[in-house]
């Protein structure tokens, strides 16, 4: 895909102030991710458990993700304005929400189908944008999604949701393979194609997860903890832009990675710090399921940690 991107001039050129890299880097890494995850998933289904139920369950996750990935590919090539992407995300989220609720594959139903659909739409659109926003540093997004996928695989296998486990492991493997090419200095980027695909994929898998917890609070907190760092990054960037009367959809150098680099931390070390920060929150989600510590204590600890980090990052320089 890197050779194709170079030949077709699908390249991220550092031609705007919010770009932090100094040399042109080819896109289309996201297409490799989409092909790898999709082929591996369906080939494995053919070998292991090719039933109508598992095929439809996997398809209900992958098809919306592939469609958004293609929208992202168009954006990588032609630079779409924000609204077409947002509309596409919303349509994909509405379709996915209806399928999940109708097939009773929603992890933590509240008893109100309307509320469950609304929460699912907000969650999927939010996570799509969070992963897309977070993809602003060599290896940052890929490593963080790998950590989240690892935690999700452990939680889902414990609750015997094996399809979620399998797709989480496939996503983890894809991210580790991609990191070989995407670590600093990156030789290829995933682009919007990869970020939007991964956003809806990981968003749907986490909301389908039904973890074994002591309380309902712990069950609701686990998906948020698994993706706490991309959510933190988006929250900090959006608040920063609103304070400066800038559109939240406009690119900027106000993300967590940019702020850490301005503190004098090297780019590669910054990526590793973000991975370990994600690992901390994922570890909290694992503690909810695998330890006897009261769920509410862990949830409060996670909330306090997130708020403290939010306050710390919002007090650093915006750009």
PDB file of C-alpha atoms in Angstrom:
ATOM      1  CA  UNK A   1       0.000   0.000   0.000  1.00  0.00           C
ATOM      2  CA  UNK A   2       2.925   2.316   0.620  1.00  0.00           C
ATOM      3  CA  UNK A   3       4.187   1.778  -2.933  1.00  0.00           C
ATOM      4  CA  UNK A   4       0.695   2.385  -4.337  1.00  0.00           C
ATOM      5  CA  UNK A   5       0.300   5.565  -2.246  1.00  0.00           C
ATOM      6  CA  UNK A   6       3.617   6.930  -3.518  1.00  0.00           C
ATOM      7  CA  UNK A   7       2.800   6.026  -7.128  1.00  0.00           C
ATOM      8  CA  UNK A   8      -0.654   7.632  -6.941  1.00  0.00           C
ATOM      9  CA  UNK A   9       0.574  10.632  -4.902  1.00  0.00           C
ATOM     10  CA  UNK A  10      -1.729   9.839  -1.954  1.00  0.00           C
ATOM     11  CA  UNK A  11       0.648  11.582   0.403  1.00  0.00           C
ATOM     12  CA  UNK A  12       0.336  13.667   3.550  1.00  0.00           C
ATOM     13  CA  UNK A  13       2.274  16.803   2.751  1.00  0.00           C
ATOM     14  CA  UNK A  14       3.177  19.053   5.747  1.00  0.00           C
ATOM     15  CA  UNK A  15       1.542  22.072   4.139  1.00  0.00           C
ATOM     16  CA  UNK A  16      -0.534  23.453   7.027  1.00  0.00           C
ATOM     17  CA  UNK A  17       0.340  24.816  10.492  1.00  0.00           C
ATOM     18  CA  UNK A  18      -1.268  21.932  12.403  1.00  0.00           C
ATOM     19  CA  UNK A  19       0.956  19.294  10.726  1.00  0.00           C
ATOM     20  CA  UNK A  20       3.776  18.297  13.057  1.00  0.00           C
ATOM     21  CA  UNK A  21       5.810  16.162  10.628  1.00  0.00           C
ATOM     22  CA  UNK A  22       8.418  17.816   8.414  1.00  0.00           C
ATOM     23  CA  UNK A  23       8.549  15.397   5.468  1.00  0.00           C
ATOM     24  CA  UNK A  24       5.830  13.982   3.208  1.00  0.00           C
ATOM     25  CA  UNK A  25       4.482  10.593   4.330  1.00  0.00           C
ATOM     26  CA  UNK A  26       2.286   8.299   2.192  1.00  0.00           C
ATOM     27  CA  UNK A  27      -1.243   7.377   3.300  1.00  0.00           C
ATOM     28  CA  UNK A  28      -3.177   4.144   2.580  1.00  0.00           C
ATOM     29  CA  UNK A  29      -1.932   2.310   5.667  1.00  0.00           C
ATOM     30  CA  UNK A  30      -5.585   2.273   6.658  1.00  0.00           C
ATOM     31  CA  UNK A  31      -6.462   0.239   3.554  1.00  0.00           C
ATOM     32  CA  UNK A  32      -3.904  -2.380   4.596  1.00  0.00           C
ATOM     33  CA  UNK A  33      -5.494  -2.446   8.064  1.00  0.00           C
ATOM     34  CA  UNK A  34      -9.012  -2.837   6.604  1.00  0.00           C
ATOM     35  CA  UNK A  35      -7.950  -5.652   4.258  1.00  0.00           C
ATOM     36  CA  UNK A  36      -5.982  -7.432   6.979  1.00  0.00           C
ATOM     37  CA  UNK A  37      -8.732  -7.358   9.610  1.00  0.00           C
ATOM     38  CA  UNK A  38     -11.568  -8.160   7.189  1.00  0.00           C
ATOM     39  CA  UNK A  39      -9.838 -11.057   5.412  1.00  0.00           C
ATOM     40  CA  UNK A  40      -8.535 -12.584   8.631  1.00  0.00           C
ATOM     41  CA  UNK A  41     -11.961 -12.392  10.285  1.00  0.00           C
ATOM     42  CA  UNK A  42     -13.878 -14.023   7.437  1.00  0.00           C
ATOM     43  CA  UNK A  43     -11.219 -16.644   6.695  1.00  0.00           C
ATOM     44  CA  UNK A  44     -11.199 -17.606  10.362  1.00  0.00           C
ATOM     45  CA  UNK A  45     -14.996 -17.885  10.350  1.00  0.00           C
ATOM     46  CA  UNK A  46     -14.777 -20.237   7.369  1.00  0.00           C
ATOM     47  CA  UNK A  47     -12.333 -22.456   9.238  1.00  0.00           C
ATOM     48  CA  UNK A  48     -13.815 -22.370  12.739  1.00  0.00           C
ATOM     49  CA  UNK A  49     -17.492 -21.457  13.045  1.00  0.00           C
ATOM     50  CA  UNK A  50     -19.107 -20.530   9.753  1.00  0.00           C
ATOM     51  CA  UNK A  51     -22.734 -20.290  10.800  1.00  0.00           C
ATOM     52  CA  UNK A  52     -25.321 -17.747   9.719  1.00  0.00           C
ATOM     53  CA  UNK A  53     -25.348 -16.241  13.213  1.00  0.00           C
ATOM     54  CA  UNK A  54     -21.593 -15.642  13.500  1.00  0.00           C
ATOM     55  CA  UNK A  55     -21.392 -14.461   9.889  1.00  0.00           C
ATOM     56  CA  UNK A  56     -24.135 -11.872  10.451  1.00  0.00           C
ATOM     57  CA  UNK A  57     -22.655 -10.761  13.777  1.00  0.00           C
ATOM     58  CA  UNK A  58     -19.236 -10.194  12.220  1.00  0.00           C
ATOM     59  CA  UNK A  59     -20.762  -8.521   9.167  1.00  0.00           C
ATOM     60  CA  UNK A  60     -22.838  -6.149  11.311  1.00  0.00           C
ATOM     61  CA  UNK A  61     -19.553  -4.835  12.737  1.00  0.00           C
ATOM     62  CA  UNK A  62     -17.373  -4.882   9.633  1.00  0.00           C
ATOM     63  CA  UNK A  63     -19.686  -3.527   6.930  1.00  0.00           C
ATOM     64  CA  UNK A  64     -20.342  -0.125   8.599  1.00  0.00           C
ATOM     65  CA  UNK A  65     -16.640   0.073   9.452  1.00  0.00           C
ATOM     66  CA  UNK A  66     -15.627  -0.661   5.849  1.00  0.00           C
ATOM     67  CA  UNK A  67     -18.081   1.936   4.514  1.00  0.00           C
ATOM     68  CA  UNK A  68     -16.665   4.584   6.857  1.00  0.00           C
ATOM     69  CA  UNK A  69     -13.174   3.478   5.907  1.00  0.00           C
ATOM     70  CA  UNK A  70     -14.014   4.146   2.252  1.00  0.00           C
ATOM     71  CA  UNK A  71     -15.374   7.582   3.182  1.00  0.00           C
ATOM     72  CA  UNK A  72     -12.080   8.168   4.966  1.00  0.00           C
ATOM     73  CA  UNK A  73     -10.187   7.052   1.870  1.00  0.00           C
ATOM     74  CA  UNK A  74     -12.043   9.641  -0.221  1.00  0.00           C
ATOM     75  CA  UNK A  75     -11.116  12.213   2.409  1.00  0.00           C
ATOM     76  CA  UNK A  76      -7.459  11.150   2.269  1.00  0.00           C
ATOM     77  CA  UNK A  77      -7.449  11.616  -1.507  1.00  0.00           C
ATOM     78  CA  UNK A  78      -9.749  14.608  -2.022  1.00  0.00           C
ATOM     79  CA  UNK A  79      -9.854  16.288   1.433  1.00  0.00           C
ATOM     80  CA  UNK A  80     -13.565  16.337   2.236  1.00  0.00           C
ATOM     81  CA  UNK A  81     -15.030  19.048   4.492  1.00  0.00           C
ATOM     82  CA  UNK A  82     -16.053  17.880   8.012  1.00  0.00           C
ATOM     83  CA  UNK A  83     -19.818  17.663   7.442  1.00  0.00           C
ATOM     84  CA  UNK A  84     -19.900  14.804   4.867  1.00  0.00           C
ATOM     85  CA  UNK A  85     -17.769  12.730   7.223  1.00  0.00           C
ATOM     86  CA  UNK A  86     -20.001  13.571  10.190  1.00  0.00           C
ATOM     87  CA  UNK A  87     -23.153  12.676   8.245  1.00  0.00           C
ATOM     88  CA  UNK A  88     -21.609   9.362   7.131  1.00  0.00           C
ATOM     89  CA  UNK A  89     -20.603   8.586  10.723  1.00  0.00           C
ATOM     90  CA  UNK A  90     -24.118   9.357  11.940  1.00  0.00           C
ATOM     91  CA  UNK A  91     -25.768   7.133   9.317  1.00  0.00           C
ATOM     92  CA  UNK A  92     -23.390   4.266  10.117  1.00  0.00           C
ATOM     93  CA  UNK A  93     -24.005   4.754  13.848  1.00  0.00           C
ATOM     94  CA  UNK A  94     -27.801   4.774  13.428  1.00  0.00           C
ATOM     95  CA  UNK A  95     -27.696   1.587  11.336  1.00  0.00           C
ATOM     96  CA  UNK A  96     -25.396  -0.129  13.826  1.00  0.00           C
ATOM     97  CA  UNK A  97     -27.492   0.965  16.827  1.00  0.00           C
ATOM     98  CA  UNK A  98     -30.681  -0.412  15.293  1.00  0.00           C
ATOM     99  CA  UNK A  99     -28.991  -3.721  14.452  1.00  0.00           C
ATOM    100  CA  UNK A 100     -27.465  -4.081  17.929  1.00  0.00           C
ATOM    101  CA  UNK A 101     -30.705  -3.326  19.772  1.00  0.00           C
ATOM    102  CA  UNK A 102     -32.883  -5.410  17.421  1.00  0.00           C
ATOM    103  CA  UNK A 103     -30.545  -8.423  17.677  1.00  0.00           C
ATOM    104  CA  UNK A 104     -30.125  -7.943  21.459  1.00  0.00           C
ATOM    105  CA  UNK A 105     -26.364  -7.616  21.194  1.00  0.00           C
ATOM    106  CA  UNK A 106     -26.162  -4.426  23.239  1.00  0.00           C
ATOM    107  CA  UNK A 107     -23.825  -5.064  26.153  1.00  0.00           C
ATOM    108  CA  UNK A 108     -25.544  -3.089  28.909  1.00  0.00           C
ATOM    109  CA  UNK A 109     -29.188  -2.366  28.041  1.00  0.00           C
ATOM    110  CA  UNK A 110     -30.921   0.217  30.231  1.00  0.00           C
ATOM    111  CA  UNK A 111     -34.449  -1.036  29.628  1.00  0.00           C
ATOM    112  CA  UNK A 112     -35.301   1.810  27.250  1.00  0.00           C
ATOM    113  CA  UNK A 113     -34.655   0.985  23.587  1.00  0.00           C
ATOM    114  CA  UNK A 114     -34.840   4.644  22.612  1.00  0.00           C
ATOM    115  CA  UNK A 115     -32.218   5.570  25.205  1.00  0.00           C
ATOM    116  CA  UNK A 116     -30.014   2.611  24.226  1.00  0.00           C
ATOM    117  CA  UNK A 117     -30.151   3.619  20.553  1.00  0.00           C
ATOM    118  CA  UNK A 118     -29.334   7.233  21.436  1.00  0.00           C
ATOM    119  CA  UNK A 119     -26.378   6.250  23.632  1.00  0.00           C
ATOM    120  CA  UNK A 120     -25.068   3.885  20.940  1.00  0.00           C
ATOM    121  CA  UNK A 121     -25.202   6.580  18.247  1.00  0.00           C
ATOM    122  CA  UNK A 122     -23.450   9.138  20.463  1.00  0.00           C
ATOM    123  CA  UNK A 123     -20.820   6.595  21.519  1.00  0.00           C
ATOM    124  CA  UNK A 124     -19.993   5.385  18.001  1.00  0.00           C
ATOM    125  CA  UNK A 125     -19.824   8.877  16.469  1.00  0.00           C
ATOM    126  CA  UNK A 126     -17.791  10.087  19.452  1.00  0.00           C
ATOM    127  CA  UNK A 127     -15.275   7.238  19.321  1.00  0.00           C
ATOM    128  CA  UNK A 128     -14.927   7.536  15.517  1.00  0.00           C
ATOM    129  CA  UNK A 129     -13.935  11.160  15.924  1.00  0.00           C
ATOM    130  CA  UNK A 130     -11.802  10.443  19.001  1.00  0.00           C
ATOM    131  CA  UNK A 131      -9.648   7.874  17.173  1.00  0.00           C
ATOM    132  CA  UNK A 132      -9.466  10.138  14.115  1.00  0.00           C
ATOM    133  CA  UNK A 133      -8.418  13.149  16.216  1.00  0.00           C
ATOM    134  CA  UNK A 134      -5.956  11.027  18.183  1.00  0.00           C
ATOM    135  CA  UNK A 135      -4.099   9.918  15.044  1.00  0.00           C
ATOM    136  CA  UNK A 136      -1.702  12.867  15.159  1.00  0.00           C
ATOM    137  CA  UNK A 137       1.574  11.257  16.228  1.00  0.00           C
ATOM    138  CA  UNK A 138       3.703   8.481  14.740  1.00  0.00           C
ATOM    139  CA  UNK A 139       2.552   5.274  16.428  1.00  0.00           C
ATOM    140  CA  UNK A 140       0.300   7.076  18.916  1.00  0.00           C
ATOM    141  CA  UNK A 141      -3.128   5.917  17.767  1.00  0.00           C
ATOM    142  CA  UNK A 142      -2.025   2.463  16.590  1.00  0.00           C
ATOM    143  CA  UNK A 143      -0.306   1.667  19.893  1.00  0.00           C
ATOM    144  CA  UNK A 144      -3.222   2.947  21.959  1.00  0.00           C
ATOM    145  CA  UNK A 145      -5.780   0.948  19.946  1.00  0.00           C
ATOM    146  CA  UNK A 146      -3.529  -2.105  20.391  1.00  0.00           C
ATOM    147  CA  UNK A 147      -3.585  -1.647  24.179  1.00  0.00           C
ATOM    148  CA  UNK A 148      -7.369  -1.169  24.203  1.00  0.00           C
ATOM    149  CA  UNK A 149      -7.854  -4.244  21.985  1.00  0.00           C
ATOM    150  CA  UNK A 150      -5.686  -6.322  24.310  1.00  0.00           C
ATOM    151  CA  UNK A 151      -7.768  -5.324  27.326  1.00  0.00           C
ATOM    152  CA  UNK A 152     -11.002  -5.909  25.423  1.00  0.00           C
ATOM    153  CA  UNK A 153      -9.876  -9.400  24.410  1.00  0.00           C
ATOM    154  CA  UNK A 154      -9.226 -10.370  28.047  1.00  0.00           C
ATOM    155  CA  UNK A 155     -12.550  -8.980  29.253  1.00  0.00           C
ATOM    156  CA  UNK A 156     -14.571 -10.584  26.461  1.00  0.00           C
ATOM    157  CA  UNK A 157     -13.013 -14.031  26.768  1.00  0.00           C
ATOM    158  CA  UNK A 158     -13.731 -13.910  30.503  1.00  0.00           C
ATOM    159  CA  UNK A 159     -17.402 -13.215  29.743  1.00  0.00           C
ATOM    160  CA  UNK A 160     -17.390 -15.889  26.999  1.00  0.00           C
ATOM    161  CA  UNK A 161     -18.120 -13.445  24.158  1.00  0.00           C
ATOM    162  CA  UNK A 162     -15.763 -15.225  21.808  1.00  0.00           C
ATOM    163  CA  UNK A 163     -16.538 -13.304  18.624  1.00  0.00           C
ATOM    164  CA  UNK A 164     -15.574 -10.047  20.360  1.00  0.00           C
ATOM    165  CA  UNK A 165     -12.439 -11.784  21.640  1.00  0.00           C
ATOM    166  CA  UNK A 166     -11.486 -12.977  18.167  1.00  0.00           C
ATOM    167  CA  UNK A 167     -12.044  -9.617  16.520  1.00  0.00           C
ATOM    168  CA  UNK A 168     -10.158  -7.853  19.321  1.00  0.00           C
ATOM    169  CA  UNK A 169      -7.181 -10.163  18.854  1.00  0.00           C
ATOM    170  CA  UNK A 170      -7.270  -9.620  15.070  1.00  0.00           C
ATOM    171  CA  UNK A 171      -7.330  -5.852  15.665  1.00  0.00           C
ATOM    172  CA  UNK A 172      -4.438  -6.152  18.131  1.00  0.00           C
ATOM    173  CA  UNK A 173      -2.387  -8.149  15.622  1.00  0.00           C
ATOM    174  CA  UNK A 174      -3.157  -5.655  12.881  1.00  0.00           C
ATOM    175  CA  UNK A 175      -2.005  -2.751  15.054  1.00  0.00           C
ATOM    176  CA  UNK A 176       1.227  -4.492  16.021  1.00  0.00           C
ATOM    177  CA  UNK A 177       1.966  -5.191  12.359  1.00  0.00           C
ATOM    178  CA  UNK A 178       1.126  -1.629  11.385  1.00  0.00           C
ATOM    179  CA  UNK A 179       3.356  -0.215  14.137  1.00  0.00           C
ATOM    180  CA  UNK A 180       6.396  -1.681  12.396  1.00  0.00           C
ATOM    181  CA  UNK A 181       5.722   0.854   9.609  1.00  0.00           C
ATOM    182  CA  UNK A 182       4.063   3.604  11.653  1.00  0.00           C
ATOM    183  CA  UNK A 183       6.435   3.978  14.603  1.00  0.00           C
ATOM    184  CA  UNK A 184       8.562   7.129  14.659  1.00  0.00           C
ATOM    185  CA  UNK A 185       9.759   8.060  12.088  1.00  0.00           C
ATOM    186  CA  UNK A 186       6.637   6.813  10.301  1.00  0.00           C
ATOM    187  CA  UNK A 187       6.981   5.377   6.795  1.00  0.00           C
ATOM    188  CA  UNK A 188       3.208   5.283   6.248  1.00  0.00           C
ATOM    189  CA  UNK A 189       0.081   6.731   7.904  1.00  0.00           C
ATOM    190  CA  UNK A 190      -3.282   5.048   8.425  1.00  0.00           C
ATOM    191  CA  UNK A 191      -5.062   8.223   7.318  1.00  0.00           C
ATOM    192  CA  UNK A 192      -8.761   8.858   7.829  1.00  0.00           C
ATOM    193  CA  UNK A 193      -9.508   5.522   6.153  1.00  0.00           C
ATOM    194  CA  UNK A 194      -7.821   3.597   8.951  1.00  0.00           C
ATOM    195  CA  UNK A 195      -8.847   5.915  11.775  1.00  0.00           C
ATOM    196  CA  UNK A 196     -12.569   5.887  10.904  1.00  0.00           C
ATOM    197  CA  UNK A 197     -12.541   2.117  10.303  1.00  0.00           C
ATOM    198  CA  UNK A 198     -10.871   1.483  13.660  1.00  0.00           C
ATOM    199  CA  UNK A 199     -13.094   4.021  15.387  1.00  0.00           C
ATOM    200  CA  UNK A 200     -16.354   2.309  14.537  1.00  0.00           C
ATOM    201  CA  UNK A 201     -14.821  -1.167  14.948  1.00  0.00           C
ATOM    202  CA  UNK A 202     -13.516  -0.597  18.472  1.00  0.00           C
ATOM    203  CA  UNK A 203     -16.557   1.517  19.338  1.00  0.00           C
ATOM    204  CA  UNK A 204     -18.993  -1.266  18.410  1.00  0.00           C
ATOM    205  CA  UNK A 205     -16.958  -4.020  20.077  1.00  0.00           C
ATOM    206  CA  UNK A 206     -16.772  -2.119  23.379  1.00  0.00           C
ATOM    207  CA  UNK A 207     -20.478  -1.315  23.424  1.00  0.00           C
ATOM    208  CA  UNK A 208     -21.329  -4.955  22.646  1.00  0.00           C
ATOM    209  CA  UNK A 209     -19.189  -6.130  25.549  1.00  0.00           C
ATOM    210  CA  UNK A 210     -21.129  -7.414  28.541  1.00  0.00           C
ATOM    211  CA  UNK A 211     -18.433  -7.659  31.238  1.00  0.00           C
ATOM    212  CA  UNK A 212     -18.790  -9.573  34.493  1.00  0.00           C
ATOM    213  CA  UNK A 213     -18.821  -6.929  37.218  1.00  0.00           C
ATOM    214  CA  UNK A 214     -20.088  -6.523  40.745  1.00  0.00           C
ATOM    215  CA  UNK A 215     -22.208  -3.454  39.987  1.00  0.00           C
ATOM    216  CA  UNK A 216     -23.840  -1.771  37.008  1.00  0.00           C
ATOM    217  CA  UNK A 217     -21.508   1.209  37.515  1.00  0.00           C
ATOM    218  CA  UNK A 218     -18.487  -0.944  36.795  1.00  0.00           C
ATOM    219  CA  UNK A 219     -20.153  -2.387  33.710  1.00  0.00           C
ATOM    220  CA  UNK A 220     -20.865   1.077  32.298  1.00  0.00           C
ATOM    221  CA  UNK A 221     -17.371   2.334  33.184  1.00  0.00           C
ATOM    222  CA  UNK A 222     -15.388  -0.408  31.415  1.00  0.00           C
ATOM    223  CA  UNK A 223     -15.904   0.768  27.791  1.00  0.00           C
ATOM    224  CA  UNK A 224     -15.015   4.332  28.841  1.00  0.00           C
ATOM    225  CA  UNK A 225     -11.872   3.188  30.647  1.00  0.00           C
ATOM    226  CA  UNK A 226     -10.783   1.102  27.650  1.00  0.00           C
ATOM    227  CA  UNK A 227     -10.816   4.235  25.474  1.00  0.00           C
ATOM    228  CA  UNK A 228     -10.120   6.851  28.135  1.00  0.00           C
ATOM    229  CA  UNK A 229      -7.009   8.308  26.474  1.00  0.00           C
ATOM    230  CA  UNK A 230      -8.514   9.013  23.007  1.00  0.00           C
ATOM    231  CA  UNK A 231     -11.559  10.471  24.807  1.00  0.00           C
ATOM    232  CA  UNK A 232      -9.228  12.618  26.918  1.00  0.00           C
ATOM    233  CA  UNK A 233      -7.328  13.805  23.844  1.00  0.00           C
ATOM    234  CA  UNK A 234     -10.510  14.826  22.030  1.00  0.00           C
ATOM    235  CA  UNK A 235     -11.951  16.533  25.127  1.00  0.00           C
ATOM    236  CA  UNK A 236      -8.802  18.604  25.673  1.00  0.00           C
ATOM    237  CA  UNK A 237      -8.587  19.606  21.989  1.00  0.00           C
ATOM    238  CA  UNK A 238     -12.289  20.498  21.683  1.00  0.00           C
ATOM    239  CA  UNK A 239     -12.321  22.565  24.907  1.00  0.00           C
ATOM    240  CA  UNK A 240      -9.158  24.354  23.777  1.00  0.00           C
ATOM    241  CA  UNK A 241     -10.685  25.218  20.396  1.00  0.00           C
ATOM    242  CA  UNK A 242     -14.000  26.366  21.851  1.00  0.00           C
ATOM    243  CA  UNK A 243     -12.137  28.644  24.266  1.00  0.00           C
ATOM    244  CA  UNK A 244     -10.292  30.171  21.289  1.00  0.00           C
ATOM    245  CA  UNK A 245     -13.474  30.435  19.172  1.00  0.00           C
ATOM    246  CA  UNK A 246     -12.106  27.884  16.711  1.00  0.00           C
ATOM    247  CA  UNK A 247     -14.165  25.128  15.081  1.00  0.00           C
ATOM    248  CA  UNK A 248     -13.727  21.790  16.922  1.00  0.00           C
ATOM    249  CA  UNK A 249     -13.389  20.118  13.504  1.00  0.00           C
ATOM    250  CA  UNK A 250     -10.463  22.313  12.492  1.00  0.00           C
ATOM    251  CA  UNK A 251      -7.050  20.705  12.769  1.00  0.00           C
ATOM    252  CA  UNK A 252      -4.668  22.060  15.365  1.00  0.00           C
ATOM    253  CA  UNK A 253      -1.558  21.401  17.428  1.00  0.00           C
ATOM    254  CA  UNK A 254      -3.497  21.243  20.684  1.00  0.00           C
ATOM    255  CA  UNK A 255      -3.639  17.466  21.211  1.00  0.00           C
ATOM    256  CA  UNK A 256      -2.007  15.555  24.064  1.00  0.00           C
ATOM    257  CA  UNK A 257       0.961  14.598  21.890  1.00  0.00           C
ATOM    258  CA  UNK A 258       1.625  18.192  20.833  1.00  0.00           C
ATOM    259  CA  UNK A 259       1.424  19.396  24.427  1.00  0.00           C
ATOM    260  CA  UNK A 260       3.866  16.752  25.662  1.00  0.00           C
ATOM    261  CA  UNK A 261       6.303  17.540  22.842  1.00  0.00           C
ATOM    262  CA  UNK A 262       6.167  21.235  23.752  1.00  0.00           C
ATOM    263  CA  UNK A 263       7.190  20.214  27.284  1.00  0.00           C
ATOM    264  CA  UNK A 264      10.447  18.939  25.765  1.00  0.00           C
ATOM    265  CA  UNK A 265       9.596  15.246  25.430  1.00  0.00           C
ATOM    266  CA  UNK A 266      10.812  13.430  22.318  1.00  0.00           C
ATOM    267  CA  UNK A 267       8.213  12.238  19.797  1.00  0.00           C
ATOM    268  CA  UNK A 268       8.976   8.546  20.272  1.00  0.00           C
ATOM    269  CA  UNK A 269       8.920   8.865  24.056  1.00  0.00           C
ATOM    270  CA  UNK A 270       5.636  10.779  23.808  1.00  0.00           C
ATOM    271  CA  UNK A 271       4.035   7.880  21.934  1.00  0.00           C
ATOM    272  CA  UNK A 272       5.251   5.417  24.555  1.00  0.00           C
ATOM    273  CA  UNK A 273       3.906   7.641  27.344  1.00  0.00           C
ATOM    274  CA  UNK A 274       0.475   7.684  25.685  1.00  0.00           C
ATOM    275  CA  UNK A 275       0.563   3.880  25.371  1.00  0.00           C
ATOM    276  CA  UNK A 276       1.341   3.481  29.063  1.00  0.00           C
ATOM    277  CA  UNK A 277      -1.300   6.031  29.995  1.00  0.00           C
ATOM    278  CA  UNK A 278      -3.809   3.961  28.048  1.00  0.00           C
ATOM    279  CA  UNK A 279      -2.473   0.814  29.733  1.00  0.00           C
ATOM    280  CA  UNK A 280      -3.174   2.400  33.137  1.00  0.00           C
ATOM    281  CA  UNK A 281      -6.855   2.942  32.338  1.00  0.00           C
ATOM    282  CA  UNK A 282      -7.148  -0.486  30.686  1.00  0.00           C
ATOM    283  CA  UNK A 283      -5.636  -2.013  33.849  1.00  0.00           C
ATOM    284  CA  UNK A 284      -8.360  -0.276  35.885  1.00  0.00           C
ATOM    285  CA  UNK A 285     -11.010  -1.840  33.642  1.00  0.00           C
ATOM    286  CA  UNK A 286      -9.410  -5.254  34.165  1.00  0.00           C
ATOM    287  CA  UNK A 287      -9.361  -4.715  37.929  1.00  0.00           C
ATOM    288  CA  UNK A 288     -13.131  -4.209  37.873  1.00  0.00           C
ATOM    289  CA  UNK A 289     -13.593  -7.712  36.459  1.00  0.00           C
ATOM    290  CA  UNK A 290     -10.625  -9.687  37.762  1.00  0.00           C
ATOM    291  CA  UNK A 291     -10.233  -8.396  41.339  1.00  0.00           C
ATOM    292  CA  UNK A 292     -12.467  -8.292  44.381  1.00  0.00           C
ATOM    293  CA  UNK A 293     -11.913  -4.562  44.892  1.00  0.00           C
ATOM    294  CA  UNK A 294     -15.206  -2.702  45.080  1.00  0.00           C
ATOM    295  CA  UNK A 295     -16.209  -1.530  41.591  1.00  0.00           C
ATOM    296  CA  UNK A 296     -17.156   1.921  42.815  1.00  0.00           C
ATOM    297  CA  UNK A 297     -13.673   2.537  44.249  1.00  0.00           C
ATOM    298  CA  UNK A 298     -12.037   1.703  40.914  1.00  0.00           C
ATOM    299  CA  UNK A 299     -14.548   3.819  38.984  1.00  0.00           C
ATOM    300  CA  UNK A 300     -13.931   6.807  41.270  1.00  0.00           C
ATOM    301  CA  UNK A 301     -10.147   6.329  40.943  1.00  0.00           C
ATOM    302  CA  UNK A 302     -10.464   6.243  37.162  1.00  0.00           C
ATOM    303  CA  UNK A 303     -12.673   9.338  37.131  1.00  0.00           C
ATOM    304  CA  UNK A 304     -10.341  11.297  39.416  1.00  0.00           C
ATOM    305  CA  UNK A 305      -7.326  10.278  37.327  1.00  0.00           C
ATOM    306  CA  UNK A 306      -9.045  11.333  34.113  1.00  0.00           C
ATOM    307  CA  UNK A 307     -10.121  14.694  35.552  1.00  0.00           C
ATOM    308  CA  UNK A 308      -6.622  15.343  36.939  1.00  0.00           C
ATOM    309  CA  UNK A 309      -5.087  14.628  33.529  1.00  0.00           C
ATOM    310  CA  UNK A 310      -7.681  16.811  31.832  1.00  0.00           C
ATOM    311  CA  UNK A 311      -6.869  19.723  34.132  1.00  0.00           C
ATOM    312  CA  UNK A 312      -3.123  19.188  33.674  1.00  0.00           C
ATOM    313  CA  UNK A 313      -3.273  19.142  29.874  1.00  0.00           C
ATOM    314  CA  UNK A 314      -5.691  22.057  29.584  1.00  0.00           C
ATOM    315  CA  UNK A 315      -3.232  24.203  31.577  1.00  0.00           C
ATOM    316  CA  UNK A 316      -0.366  23.513  29.153  1.00  0.00           C
ATOM    317  CA  UNK A 317       0.192  25.675  26.072  1.00  0.00           C
ATOM    318  CA  UNK A 318      -2.522  25.274  23.424  1.00  0.00           C
ATOM    319  CA  UNK A 319      -0.126  25.754  20.496  1.00  0.00           C
TER     320      UNK A 319
END
